[in-house]
Amino acid sequence: MFERFSSSYYVGKLYVEPHDGDRAVIQQADHELVNEQLYASGDGVERLDAPLVMKLDEGHLPVAGDEDVPTGTLAVPRDVADDRLPTARSVLLADADRARELLRYEGWQPTVNA
């Protein structure tokens, strides 16, 4: 789904569409797979529900999983969507270190003992 783009990002093509939710989401199984492949260190039990961080145009979005989203689709809140949606787009996915940094800026903290 994603391939290395730079030292901090992967790139992939997703169908991007607006939705009525308050956060960006991808299919739950895709979210867990990407979390496991790109964000997990392989040491012990790790959470697979941490937000992914994707860059769409000039903005970064924390992305959660949702069972109702079709695979290969990034659904973004309508206030983030532009007139070009829905369409297939290249999307950047921050690697684990960059994602942690960006999420910290947003105030996201992992749940203890989750």
PDB file of C-alpha atoms in Angstrom:
ATOM      1  CA  MET A   1       0.000   0.000   0.000  1.00  0.00           C
ATOM      2  CA  PHE A   2       2.873   2.385   0.870  1.00  0.00           C
ATOM      3  CA  GLU A   3       6.490   2.543  -0.260  1.00  0.00           C
ATOM      4  CA  ARG A   4       9.446   4.533   1.091  1.00  0.00           C
ATOM      5  CA  PHE A   5       9.444   8.102  -0.216  1.00  0.00           C
ATOM      6  CA  SER A   6      12.020   9.887   1.973  1.00  0.00           C
ATOM      7  CA  SER A   7      13.760   9.505   5.310  1.00  0.00           C
ATOM      8  CA  SER A   8      10.537  10.435   7.153  1.00  0.00           C
ATOM      9  CA  TYR A   9       7.693   9.473   4.814  1.00  0.00           C
ATOM     10  CA  TYR A  10       6.155   6.691   2.778  1.00  0.00           C
ATOM     11  CA  VAL A  11       3.946   7.404  -0.223  1.00  0.00           C
ATOM     12  CA  GLY A  12       0.844   5.606  -1.394  1.00  0.00           C
ATOM     13  CA  LYS A  13      -2.179   6.161  -3.566  1.00  0.00           C
ATOM     14  CA  LEU A  14      -5.557   6.209  -1.826  1.00  0.00           C
ATOM     15  CA  TYR A  15      -9.062   7.123  -2.867  1.00  0.00           C
ATOM     16  CA  VAL A  16      -9.740  10.244  -0.797  1.00  0.00           C
ATOM     17  CA  GLU A  17     -13.322  11.204  -0.060  1.00  0.00           C
ATOM     18  CA  PRO A  18     -15.140  13.517   2.339  1.00  0.00           C
ATOM     19  CA  HIS A  19     -17.234  12.112   5.172  1.00  0.00           C
ATOM     20  CA  ASP A  20     -19.325  13.475   8.032  1.00  0.00           C
ATOM     21  CA  GLY A  21     -17.028  12.286  10.843  1.00  0.00           C
ATOM     22  CA  ASP A  22     -14.799  14.519  12.940  1.00  0.00           C
ATOM     23  CA  ARG A  23     -11.524  12.737  12.122  1.00  0.00           C
ATOM     24  CA  ALA A  24      -9.765  11.152   9.171  1.00  0.00           C
ATOM     25  CA  VAL A  25     -10.195   7.361   8.913  1.00  0.00           C
ATOM     26  CA  ILE A  26      -9.139   4.375   6.822  1.00  0.00           C
ATOM     27  CA  GLN A  27     -10.418   0.795   6.889  1.00  0.00           C
ATOM     28  CA  GLN A  28      -9.739  -0.788  10.312  1.00  0.00           C
ATOM     29  CA  ALA A  29      -7.836  -3.793   8.908  1.00  0.00           C
ATOM     30  CA  ASP A  30      -5.660  -1.488   6.737  1.00  0.00           C
ATOM     31  CA  HIS A  31      -4.997   0.718   9.769  1.00  0.00           C
ATOM     32  CA  GLU A  32      -3.861  -2.224  11.900  1.00  0.00           C
ATOM     33  CA  LEU A  33      -1.709  -3.653   9.089  1.00  0.00           C
ATOM     34  CA  VAL A  34       0.080  -0.347   8.459  1.00  0.00           C
ATOM     35  CA  ASN A  35       0.499   0.190  12.215  1.00  0.00           C
ATOM     36  CA  GLU A  36       2.052  -3.248  12.584  1.00  0.00           C
ATOM     37  CA  GLN A  37       4.326  -2.976   9.541  1.00  0.00           C
ATOM     38  CA  LEU A  38       5.528   0.608   9.926  1.00  0.00           C
ATOM     39  CA  TYR A  39       5.023   1.693  13.541  1.00  0.00           C
ATOM     40  CA  ALA A  40       5.583  -1.427  15.664  1.00  0.00           C
ATOM     41  CA  SER A  41       9.097  -2.110  16.928  1.00  0.00           C
ATOM     42  CA  GLY A  42       8.601  -5.858  17.352  1.00  0.00           C
ATOM     43  CA  ASP A  43       9.353  -5.732  21.081  1.00  0.00           C
ATOM     44  CA  GLY A  44       6.606  -7.265  23.229  1.00  0.00           C
ATOM     45  CA  VAL A  45       2.926  -6.434  23.021  1.00  0.00           C
ATOM     46  CA  GLU A  46       2.322  -3.232  21.107  1.00  0.00           C
ATOM     47  CA  ARG A  47      -0.794  -1.245  20.392  1.00  0.00           C
ATOM     48  CA  LEU A  48      -2.051  -1.247  16.824  1.00  0.00           C
ATOM     49  CA  ASP A  49      -4.640   1.489  17.333  1.00  0.00           C
ATOM     50  CA  ALA A  50      -2.295   4.482  17.604  1.00  0.00           C
ATOM     51  CA  PRO A  51      -3.187   7.113  15.026  1.00  0.00           C
ATOM     52  CA  LEU A  52      -1.344   6.985  11.741  1.00  0.00           C
ATOM     53  CA  VAL A  53      -0.201  10.383  10.515  1.00  0.00           C
ATOM     54  CA  MET A  54      -0.847  11.181   6.867  1.00  0.00           C
ATOM     55  CA  LYS A  55       0.000  14.289   4.925  1.00  0.00           C
ATOM     56  CA  LEU A  56      -2.589  15.373   2.413  1.00  0.00           C
ATOM     57  CA  ASP A  57      -1.630  18.480   0.453  1.00  0.00           C
ATOM     58  CA  GLU A  58      -0.031  20.793   3.032  1.00  0.00           C
ATOM     59  CA  GLY A  59      -1.633  19.441   6.210  1.00  0.00           C
ATOM     60  CA  HIS A  60      -0.963  16.487   8.513  1.00  0.00           C
ATOM     61  CA  LEU A  61      -3.907  14.414   9.742  1.00  0.00           C
ATOM     62  CA  PRO A  62      -4.064  11.862  12.548  1.00  0.00           C
ATOM     63  CA  VAL A  63      -5.845   8.874  10.983  1.00  0.00           C
ATOM     64  CA  ALA A  64      -7.857   6.267  12.884  1.00  0.00           C
ATOM     65  CA  GLY A  65      -9.339   2.948  11.779  1.00  0.00           C
ATOM     66  CA  ASP A  66     -13.019   2.472  10.962  1.00  0.00           C
ATOM     67  CA  GLU A  67     -14.794  -0.727   9.879  1.00  0.00           C
ATOM     68  CA  ASP A  68     -17.208   1.209   7.651  1.00  0.00           C
ATOM     69  CA  VAL A  69     -14.561   2.673   5.319  1.00  0.00           C
ATOM     70  CA  PRO A  70     -13.740   0.658   2.179  1.00  0.00           C
ATOM     71  CA  THR A  71     -10.196  -0.650   1.877  1.00  0.00           C
ATOM     72  CA  GLY A  72      -7.851   1.705   0.007  1.00  0.00           C
ATOM     73  CA  THR A  73      -9.889   4.759   1.012  1.00  0.00           C
ATOM     74  CA  LEU A  74      -9.004   7.735   3.195  1.00  0.00           C
ATOM     75  CA  ALA A  75     -12.155   9.459   4.444  1.00  0.00           C
ATOM     76  CA  VAL A  76     -11.524  13.013   5.648  1.00  0.00           C
ATOM     77  CA  PRO A  77     -13.842  15.392   7.524  1.00  0.00           C
ATOM     78  CA  ARG A  78     -15.745  17.722   5.247  1.00  0.00           C
ATOM     79  CA  ASP A  79     -14.034  20.775   6.766  1.00  0.00           C
ATOM     80  CA  VAL A  80     -10.685  19.355   5.522  1.00  0.00           C
ATOM     81  CA  ALA A  81     -12.003  18.237   2.124  1.00  0.00           C
ATOM     82  CA  ASP A  82     -11.692  20.435  -0.926  1.00  0.00           C
ATOM     83  CA  ASP A  83     -13.623  20.730  -4.184  1.00  0.00           C
ATOM     84  CA  ARG A  84     -11.414  18.116  -5.893  1.00  0.00           C
ATOM     85  CA  LEU A  85     -12.759  15.262  -3.745  1.00  0.00           C
ATOM     86  CA  PRO A  86     -13.566  12.470  -4.128  1.00  0.00           C
ATOM     87  CA  THR A  87     -10.565  11.367  -6.177  1.00  0.00           C
ATOM     88  CA  ALA A  88      -7.540   9.076  -6.128  1.00  0.00           C
ATOM     89  CA  ARG A  89      -4.585  10.956  -4.621  1.00  0.00           C
ATOM     90  CA  SER A  90      -1.016  10.399  -3.542  1.00  0.00           C
ATOM     91  CA  VAL A  91      -0.829  10.525   0.239  1.00  0.00           C
ATOM     92  CA  LEU A  92       2.266  10.694   2.426  1.00  0.00           C
ATOM     93  CA  LEU A  93       2.431   8.542   5.559  1.00  0.00           C
ATOM     94  CA  ALA A  94       4.821   9.655   8.293  1.00  0.00           C
ATOM     95  CA  ASP A  95       7.183   6.994   9.603  1.00  0.00           C
ATOM     96  CA  ALA A  96       7.035   6.042  13.308  1.00  0.00           C
ATOM     97  CA  ASP A  97       9.474   8.684  14.574  1.00  0.00           C
ATOM     98  CA  ARG A  98       7.948  11.517  12.552  1.00  0.00           C
ATOM     99  CA  ALA A  99       4.417  10.422  13.504  1.00  0.00           C
ATOM    100  CA  ARG A 100       5.253  10.471  17.238  1.00  0.00           C
ATOM    101  CA  GLU A 101       6.731  13.947  16.843  1.00  0.00           C
ATOM    102  CA  LEU A 102       3.708  15.285  14.960  1.00  0.00           C
ATOM    103  CA  LEU A 103       1.227  13.680  17.369  1.00  0.00           C
ATOM    104  CA  ARG A 104       3.073  15.190  20.339  1.00  0.00           C
ATOM    105  CA  TYR A 105       2.610  18.635  18.763  1.00  0.00           C
ATOM    106  CA  GLU A 106      -1.115  17.914  18.647  1.00  0.00           C
ATOM    107  CA  GLY A 107      -1.159  16.818  22.299  1.00  0.00           C
ATOM    108  CA  TRP A 108      -1.870  13.123  21.635  1.00  0.00           C
ATOM    109  CA  GLN A 109      -0.696  10.818  24.406  1.00  0.00           C
ATOM    110  CA  PRO A 110      -0.885   7.032  24.270  1.00  0.00           C
ATOM    111  CA  THR A 111      -3.226   5.513  26.844  1.00  0.00           C
ATOM    112  CA  VAL A 112      -1.347   3.887  29.706  1.00  0.00           C
ATOM    113  CA  ASN A 113      -1.729   0.089  29.857  1.00  0.00           C
ATOM    114  CA  ALA A 114      -3.710   0.031  26.624  1.00  0.00           C
TER     115      ALA A 114
END
